[in-house]
Amino acid sequence: MENFWGRRFAALLVDIIILTLFMHVVSAIVFLLFAQLGIFSVLNYWIFIAAIIIIVYFTFMEGKTDSTLGKKLFKLKIKAVNGNVGYKKAFIRNLSK
């Protein structure tokens, strides 16, 4: 059981690294666009945009393939009690993250 929790934590770290790299790229592009337009006040909402990106990533990956990229790397899957996870269950599951 100890190995299971270690693998879950490692998978979460991989997902965090993937999301961080993705958000750095997106924020660099968004910053350049907003700098050209001169509307820096929109950047105050970046934390909300980041939260939406995180929820969308976990919901899409777990709803479609029952695992995220980090979980796939460590051969982990999520399972629903009564069958397939699906997008709705994955979304509800990820609201708590």
PDB file of C-alpha atoms in Angstrom:
ATOM      1  CA  MET A   1       0.000   0.000   0.000  1.00  0.00           C
ATOM      2  CA  GLU A   2       2.915   2.324   0.710  1.00  0.00           C
ATOM      3  CA  ASN A   3       4.108   1.978  -2.878  1.00  0.00           C
ATOM      4  CA  PHE A   4       0.616   2.892  -4.102  1.00  0.00           C
ATOM      5  CA  TRP A   5       0.614   6.252  -2.288  1.00  0.00           C
ATOM      6  CA  GLY A   6       4.158   6.963  -3.421  1.00  0.00           C
ATOM      7  CA  ARG A   7       3.158   6.320  -7.041  1.00  0.00           C
ATOM      8  CA  ARG A   8       0.084   8.536  -6.669  1.00  0.00           C
ATOM      9  CA  PHE A   9       2.189  11.368  -5.261  1.00  0.00           C
ATOM     10  CA  ALA A  10       4.766  10.973  -8.038  1.00  0.00           C
ATOM     11  CA  ALA A  11       1.981  11.000 -10.655  1.00  0.00           C
ATOM     12  CA  LEU A  12       0.584  14.200  -9.123  1.00  0.00           C
ATOM     13  CA  LEU A  13       4.036  15.792  -9.277  1.00  0.00           C
ATOM     14  CA  VAL A  14       4.312  14.882 -12.976  1.00  0.00           C
ATOM     15  CA  ASP A  15       0.883  16.428 -13.616  1.00  0.00           C
ATOM     16  CA  ILE A  16       1.874  19.569 -11.712  1.00  0.00           C
ATOM     17  CA  ILE A  17       5.050  19.893 -13.787  1.00  0.00           C
ATOM     18  CA  ILE A  18       3.080  19.436 -17.033  1.00  0.00           C
ATOM     19  CA  LEU A  19       0.477  22.011 -15.992  1.00  0.00           C
ATOM     20  CA  THR A  20       3.133  24.473 -14.813  1.00  0.00           C
ATOM     21  CA  LEU A  21       5.003  24.284 -18.104  1.00  0.00           C
ATOM     22  CA  PHE A  22       1.762  24.674 -20.059  1.00  0.00           C
ATOM     23  CA  MET A  23       0.677  27.668 -17.989  1.00  0.00           C
ATOM     24  CA  HIS A  24       4.086  29.326 -18.393  1.00  0.00           C
ATOM     25  CA  VAL A  25       3.759  29.087 -22.163  1.00  0.00           C
ATOM     26  CA  VAL A  26       0.169  30.345 -22.113  1.00  0.00           C
ATOM     27  CA  SER A  27       0.997  33.199 -19.745  1.00  0.00           C
ATOM     28  CA  ALA A  28       3.943  34.294 -21.903  1.00  0.00           C
ATOM     29  CA  ILE A  29       1.707  34.438 -24.968  1.00  0.00           C
ATOM     30  CA  VAL A  30      -1.125  36.170 -23.098  1.00  0.00           C
ATOM     31  CA  PHE A  31       1.273  38.701 -21.554  1.00  0.00           C
ATOM     32  CA  LEU A  32       2.704  39.601 -24.959  1.00  0.00           C
ATOM     33  CA  LEU A  33      -0.788  40.061 -26.397  1.00  0.00           C
ATOM     34  CA  PHE A  34      -1.953  42.176 -23.477  1.00  0.00           C
ATOM     35  CA  ALA A  35       1.261  44.230 -23.537  1.00  0.00           C
ATOM     36  CA  GLN A  36       0.576  45.109 -27.166  1.00  0.00           C
ATOM     37  CA  LEU A  37      -2.998  46.081 -26.299  1.00  0.00           C
ATOM     38  CA  GLY A  38      -2.042  47.836 -23.048  1.00  0.00           C
ATOM     39  CA  ILE A  39      -4.644  46.076 -20.898  1.00  0.00           C
ATOM     40  CA  PHE A  40      -2.633  44.773 -17.952  1.00  0.00           C
ATOM     41  CA  SER A  41      -5.601  44.815 -15.562  1.00  0.00           C
ATOM     42  CA  VAL A  42      -6.827  41.556 -17.094  1.00  0.00           C
ATOM     43  CA  LEU A  43      -3.748  39.806 -15.676  1.00  0.00           C
ATOM     44  CA  ASN A  44      -5.277  40.208 -12.206  1.00  0.00           C
ATOM     45  CA  TYR A  45      -7.616  37.349 -13.119  1.00  0.00           C
ATOM     46  CA  TRP A  46      -4.818  34.923 -14.011  1.00  0.00           C
ATOM     47  CA  ILE A  47      -5.337  32.859 -10.831  1.00  0.00           C
ATOM     48  CA  PHE A  48      -8.928  32.135 -11.868  1.00  0.00           C
ATOM     49  CA  ILE A  49      -7.847  31.229 -15.391  1.00  0.00           C
ATOM     50  CA  ALA A  50      -5.193  28.901 -13.965  1.00  0.00           C
ATOM     51  CA  ALA A  51      -7.796  27.198 -11.761  1.00  0.00           C
ATOM     52  CA  ILE A  52     -10.038  26.644 -14.785  1.00  0.00           C
ATOM     53  CA  ILE A  53      -7.119  25.200 -16.791  1.00  0.00           C
ATOM     54  CA  ILE A  54      -6.323  22.778 -13.956  1.00  0.00           C
ATOM     55  CA  ILE A  55      -9.932  21.602 -13.612  1.00  0.00           C
ATOM     56  CA  VAL A  56     -10.304  21.228 -17.390  1.00  0.00           C
ATOM     57  CA  TYR A  57      -7.053  19.212 -17.640  1.00  0.00           C
ATOM     58  CA  PHE A  58      -7.961  16.740 -14.892  1.00  0.00           C
ATOM     59  CA  THR A  59     -11.618  16.467 -15.976  1.00  0.00           C
ATOM     60  CA  PHE A  60     -10.794  15.918 -19.651  1.00  0.00           C
ATOM     61  CA  MET A  61      -8.007  13.414 -19.053  1.00  0.00           C
ATOM     62  CA  GLU A  62      -9.815  11.415 -16.368  1.00  0.00           C
ATOM     63  CA  GLY A  63     -13.157  11.577 -18.159  1.00  0.00           C
ATOM     64  CA  LYS A  64     -11.726  10.371 -21.445  1.00  0.00           C
ATOM     65  CA  THR A  65      -9.006   7.896 -20.443  1.00  0.00           C
ATOM     66  CA  ASP A  66      -9.553   7.296 -16.688  1.00  0.00           C
ATOM     67  CA  SER A  67      -6.060   8.668 -16.006  1.00  0.00           C
ATOM     68  CA  THR A  68      -3.930  11.765 -16.437  1.00  0.00           C
ATOM     69  CA  LEU A  69      -0.522  11.833 -18.102  1.00  0.00           C
ATOM     70  CA  GLY A  70       1.157  11.421 -14.718  1.00  0.00           C
ATOM     71  CA  LYS A  71      -1.093   8.512 -13.796  1.00  0.00           C
ATOM     72  CA  LYS A  72      -0.413   6.855 -17.153  1.00  0.00           C
ATOM     73  CA  LEU A  73       3.312   7.119 -16.529  1.00  0.00           C
ATOM     74  CA  PHE A  74       2.908   5.204 -13.251  1.00  0.00           C
ATOM     75  CA  LYS A  75       0.188   2.860 -14.604  1.00  0.00           C
ATOM     76  CA  LEU A  76      -2.591   4.183 -12.373  1.00  0.00           C
ATOM     77  CA  LYS A  77      -6.282   4.569 -13.247  1.00  0.00           C
ATOM     78  CA  ILE A  78      -9.321   5.925 -11.499  1.00  0.00           C
ATOM     79  CA  LYS A  79     -12.421   3.756 -11.319  1.00  0.00           C
ATOM     80  CA  ALA A  80     -16.051   4.468 -10.616  1.00  0.00           C
ATOM     81  CA  VAL A  81     -18.039   2.192  -8.365  1.00  0.00           C
ATOM     82  CA  ASN A  82     -20.624   1.461 -11.046  1.00  0.00           C
ATOM     83  CA  GLY A  83     -18.694   1.439 -14.316  1.00  0.00           C
ATOM     84  CA  ASN A  84     -17.155   4.179 -16.446  1.00  0.00           C
ATOM     85  CA  VAL A  85     -16.019   7.448 -14.893  1.00  0.00           C
ATOM     86  CA  GLY A  86     -17.136   9.817 -17.670  1.00  0.00           C
ATOM     87  CA  TYR A  87     -16.810  13.584 -17.818  1.00  0.00           C
ATOM     88  CA  LYS A  88     -19.545  14.412 -15.318  1.00  0.00           C
ATOM     89  CA  LYS A  89     -18.117  12.206 -12.556  1.00  0.00           C
ATOM     90  CA  ALA A  90     -14.585  13.361 -13.347  1.00  0.00           C
ATOM     91  CA  PHE A  91     -15.678  17.006 -13.091  1.00  0.00           C
ATOM     92  CA  ILE A  92     -17.389  16.466  -9.738  1.00  0.00           C
ATOM     93  CA  ARG A  93     -14.372  14.504  -8.503  1.00  0.00           C
ATOM     94  CA  ASN A  94     -11.967  17.281  -9.501  1.00  0.00           C
ATOM     95  CA  LEU A  95     -13.889  20.177  -7.967  1.00  0.00           C
ATOM     96  CA  SER A  96     -12.298  19.276  -4.638  1.00  0.00           C
ATOM     97  CA  LYS A  97      -8.715  19.569  -5.915  1.00  0.00           C
TER      98      LYS A  97
END
